[in-house]
Amino acid sequence: QEKVQQSPESLIVPEGAMSSLNCTFSNSASQSIWWYQQHPGKGPEALISIFSNGNKKEGRLTVYLNRASLHVSLHIRDSQPSDSAVYLCAVNGQGGRALIFGTGTTVSVSP
Amino acid sequence: DAGVTQTPRHEVAEKGQTIILKCEPVSGHNDLFWYRQTKIQGLELLSYFRSKSLMEDGGAFKDRFKAEMLNSSFSTLKIQPTEPKDSAVYLCASSFRTENTGQLYFGEGSKLTVL
């Protein structure tokens, strides 16, 4: 069974700073890795995904994937109070299995 | 476009009752998922359907949890009988999935409290 672990559990950053979140997974053959954002009382929303080793940038978001070390990170540049949310890392299992989620990192951006 | 719709948003049940949660996926999506979310365990898969066929079910949830796809645009999750440890948010999600990828679209969830 694929395992997904996230760190830190929570993060407080000042407005304008970089937020950096980490995720490790257990199977190097996993397909896409996704990051989701969840605000209180809402369902998770997909932010960004990555499949190939290396990095991917979309707006203020950058994702780095290293399959050899089973590690993916999400960096949010110029963090805003509206970025305060829970961030979930999710991995596609092999053979078309459902996404497996980590337990999340709670980010609080202080004005 | 309508997103994923879940009803009810909140449900309070007595221990031993049967509850049914409902989900309408995004029109045209072929995959439907039920997850349970708690602070400690995070999101746990309950069931995954592709084109109405059951693809996966969460092993730990087989005995009292039953998800069904009544048609391509409606699914239910029945919990029978409920126990206090079932208190959680139940999330439904859908996607139009290709071979290796699949962005999930989640509903806002049904929060269940079992007394």
Coordinates of C-alpha atoms in Angstrom, one line a residue:
Chain A
Q1 CA 0.0 0.0 0.0
E2 CA 1.4 3.4 -1.1
K3 CA 2.2 5.7 1.8
V4 CA 2.3 9.5 1.6
Q5 CA 3.8 11.6 4.4
Q6 CA 3.9 15.4 4.7
S7 CA 5.9 17.8 6.7
P8 CA 5.7 20.0 8.6
E9 CA 2.3 19.5 10.1
S10 CA 1.8 23.2 10.3
L11 CA 3.6 26.3 9.1
I12 CA 3.3 30.0 10.0
V13 CA 4.8 32.5 7.5
P14 CA 4.6 36.3 7.3
E15 CA 2.9 37.8 4.3
G16 CA 5.2 38.1 1.4
A17 CA 7.5 35.2 2.5
M18 CA 8.0 31.8 0.8
S19 CA 6.0 28.8 2.1
S20 CA 7.8 25.5 1.6
L21 CA 6.0 22.2 2.1
N22 CA 7.4 18.7 1.8
C23 CA 6.0 15.3 0.8
T24 CA 7.5 11.8 0.6
F25 CA 6.0 8.8 -1.0
S26 CA 6.8 5.1 -0.9
N27 CA 6.7 3.9 -4.5
S28 CA 9.1 5.4 -7.1
A29 CA 6.8 4.0 -9.9
S30 CA 3.9 6.2 -8.7
Q31 CA 2.4 8.2 -11.5
S32 CA 1.5 11.8 -11.1
I33 CA 1.9 13.7 -7.8
W34 CA -0.7 16.3 -7.0
W35 CA -1.0 19.2 -4.6
Y36 CA -4.5 20.2 -3.4
Q37 CA -5.5 23.2 -1.3
Q38 CA -8.4 23.0 1.2
H39 CA -10.0 25.9 2.9
P40 CA -12.2 25.4 6.1
G41 CA -15.6 23.9 5.3
K42 CA -14.7 23.3 1.6
G43 CA -13.6 20.3 -0.4
P44 CA -9.9 20.1 -1.6
E45 CA -9.1 21.9 -4.9
A46 CA -6.3 20.8 -7.2
L47 CA -3.5 23.3 -7.4
I48 CA -0.7 21.7 -9.5
S49 CA 0.6 18.3 -10.5
I50 CA 3.9 16.9 -11.7
F51 CA 4.9 13.7 -13.4
S52 CA 8.5 14.0 -14.6
N53 CA 11.6 14.5 -12.4
G54 CA 12.5 18.1 -12.1
N55 CA 10.5 21.2 -11.5
K56 CA 7.3 22.8 -12.7
K57 CA 6.3 26.4 -12.2
E58 CA 2.8 27.9 -12.4
G59 CA 2.4 31.5 -11.2
R60 CA 3.6 31.8 -7.6
L61 CA 3.8 28.0 -7.3
T62 CA 6.8 25.8 -7.9
V63 CA 6.9 22.0 -7.5
Y64 CA 10.1 19.9 -7.4
L65 CA 10.1 16.2 -7.9
N66 CA 12.9 13.8 -7.2
R67 CA 11.7 10.2 -7.8
A68 CA 15.1 8.7 -6.7
S69 CA 14.6 10.2 -3.2
L70 CA 10.8 9.7 -3.3
H71 CA 10.4 13.4 -2.5
V72 CA 8.3 16.2 -3.8
S73 CA 8.1 19.8 -2.5
L74 CA 5.8 22.7 -3.1
H75 CA 6.9 26.3 -2.7
I76 CA 4.6 29.3 -2.7
R77 CA 6.3 32.6 -3.4
D78 CA 5.0 35.9 -2.0
S79 CA 2.6 34.1 0.4
Q80 CA -0.8 36.0 0.9
P81 CA -3.3 35.7 3.7
S82 CA -5.7 34.0 1.2
D83 CA -3.1 31.2 0.9
S84 CA -3.9 30.2 4.5
A85 CA -5.3 26.7 4.1
V86 CA -4.5 23.0 4.4
Y87 CA -2.3 21.7 1.6
L88 CA -2.6 18.0 0.7
C89 CA -0.1 16.0 -1.3
A90 CA -1.6 13.1 -3.3
V91 CA -0.1 10.3 -5.3
N92 CA -1.6 8.2 -8.1
G93 CA -1.1 4.6 -7.3
Q94 CA 0.1 2.1 -9.8
G95 CA -2.3 0.5 -12.2
G96 CA -4.8 3.3 -12.3
R97 CA -5.6 3.2 -8.6
A98 CA -7.2 6.0 -6.7
L99 CA -5.3 9.0 -5.4
I100 CA -3.7 8.4 -2.0
F101 CA -3.5 11.5 0.2
G102 CA -1.1 12.6 2.9
T103 CA -2.6 14.1 6.1
G104 CA -1.8 17.7 5.1
T105 CA 0.2 20.8 6.1
T106 CA -1.7 23.7 7.6
V107 CA -0.3 27.0 6.4
S108 CA -1.1 30.2 8.2
V109 CA 0.0 33.5 6.5
S110 CA 0.1 36.4 9.0
P111 CA -0.6 39.9 7.6
Chain B
D1 CA -20.7 24.2 -15.1
A2 CA -22.1 22.6 -12.0
G3 CA -19.5 21.1 -9.7
V4 CA -19.9 18.0 -7.5
T5 CA -23.0 18.3 -5.3
Q6 CA -23.3 16.6 -2.0
T7 CA -26.3 16.3 0.3
P8 CA -26.9 16.7 3.1
R9 CA -24.1 19.1 4.2
H10 CA -24.7 18.1 7.9
E11 CA -26.1 15.0 9.4
V12 CA -26.6 14.1 13.1
A13 CA -27.4 10.4 13.8
E14 CA -27.9 8.3 16.8
K15 CA -25.6 5.2 17.2
G16 CA -27.1 2.3 15.3
Q17 CA -29.0 4.4 12.8
T18 CA -28.7 4.0 9.0
I19 CA -27.7 7.1 7.1
I20 CA -27.5 7.7 3.4
L21 CA -25.3 10.4 1.9
K22 CA -25.8 11.5 -1.7
C23 CA -23.5 12.7 -4.5
E24 CA -24.0 14.1 -8.0
P25 CA -20.7 14.2 -9.9
V26 CA -19.7 16.7 -12.6
S27 CA -21.6 15.9 -15.8
G28 CA -19.5 13.8 -18.2
H29 CA -17.0 12.5 -15.6
N30 CA -16.4 8.8 -15.6
D31 CA -14.7 8.3 -12.3
L32 CA -16.4 8.8 -8.9
F33 CA -14.7 8.5 -5.5
W34 CA -15.9 8.5 -1.9
Y35 CA -13.3 9.5 0.8
R36 CA -13.6 10.0 4.5
Q37 CA -11.7 12.8 6.1
T38 CA -10.7 13.1 9.8
K39 CA -8.0 15.2 11.4
I40 CA -6.0 12.2 12.5
Q41 CA -6.2 9.9 9.5
G42 CA -6.6 12.5 6.8
L43 CA -8.4 11.4 3.6
E44 CA -9.1 7.6 3.4
L45 CA -10.6 6.0 0.3
L46 CA -13.9 4.3 0.8
S47 CA -14.9 3.5 -2.8
Y48 CA -13.8 4.2 -6.4
F49 CA -16.1 3.7 -9.4
R50 CA -15.2 3.9 -13.1
S51 CA -18.2 4.1 -15.4
K52 CA -20.4 2.7 -12.6
S53 CA -18.1 -0.4 -12.0
L54 CA -16.5 -0.7 -8.6
M55 CA -12.7 -0.4 -9.1
E56 CA -11.5 -0.2 -5.5
D57 CA -13.0 -0.2 -2.0
G58 CA -11.2 0.6 1.2
G59 CA -10.6 -2.7 2.9
A60 CA -11.3 -1.4 6.4
F61 CA -14.7 0.0 5.4
K62 CA -16.3 -3.0 3.8
D63 CA -18.6 -4.2 6.6
R64 CA -20.8 -1.2 7.4
F65 CA -20.1 1.0 4.4
K66 CA -21.7 0.5 1.0
A67 CA -21.4 2.9 -1.9
E68 CA -23.5 2.5 -5.1
M69 CA -23.7 4.3 -8.4
L70 CA -27.3 4.2 -9.3
N71 CA -26.6 5.8 -12.6
S72 CA -23.8 7.8 -14.1
S73 CA -25.0 11.0 -12.4
F74 CA -25.9 9.8 -8.9
S75 CA -24.2 7.9 -6.2
T76 CA -25.1 7.1 -2.6
L77 CA -23.0 6.1 0.5
K78 CA -24.9 4.1 3.1
I79 CA -23.5 3.6 6.6
Q80 CA -25.4 0.9 8.5
P81 CA -25.3 0.8 11.5
T82 CA -23.6 4.0 12.4
E83 CA -21.1 4.2 15.3
P84 CA -19.6 7.2 17.0
K85 CA -16.2 6.6 15.4
D86 CA -17.9 7.2 12.0
S87 CA -18.1 10.9 12.9
A88 CA -16.1 12.6 10.0
V89 CA -16.5 14.6 6.8
Y90 CA -17.4 12.4 3.8
L91 CA -16.2 13.8 0.6
C92 CA -17.3 12.8 -2.9
A93 CA -15.1 13.6 -5.9
S94 CA -15.3 13.0 -9.7
S95 CA -12.9 13.1 -12.5
F96 CA -12.5 12.5 -16.3
R97 CA -9.6 10.2 -16.0
T98 CA -7.1 9.3 -18.6
E99 CA -4.4 6.6 -18.3
N100 CA -2.0 8.2 -15.9
T101 CA -3.5 11.4 -14.6
G102 CA -6.8 12.6 -13.2
Q103 CA -7.6 15.9 -11.5
L104 CA -10.3 15.2 -8.9
Y105 CA -13.1 17.7 -8.4
F106 CA -14.5 17.5 -4.8
G107 CA -17.8 18.4 -3.3
E108 CA -18.0 20.4 -0.1
G109 CA -18.5 17.3 1.9
S110 CA -21.2 15.9 4.3
K111 CA -20.3 16.3 7.9
L112 CA -21.6 13.4 9.9
T113 CA -21.9 13.4 13.7
V114 CA -22.8 10.2 15.4
L115 CA -24.0 10.5 19.0

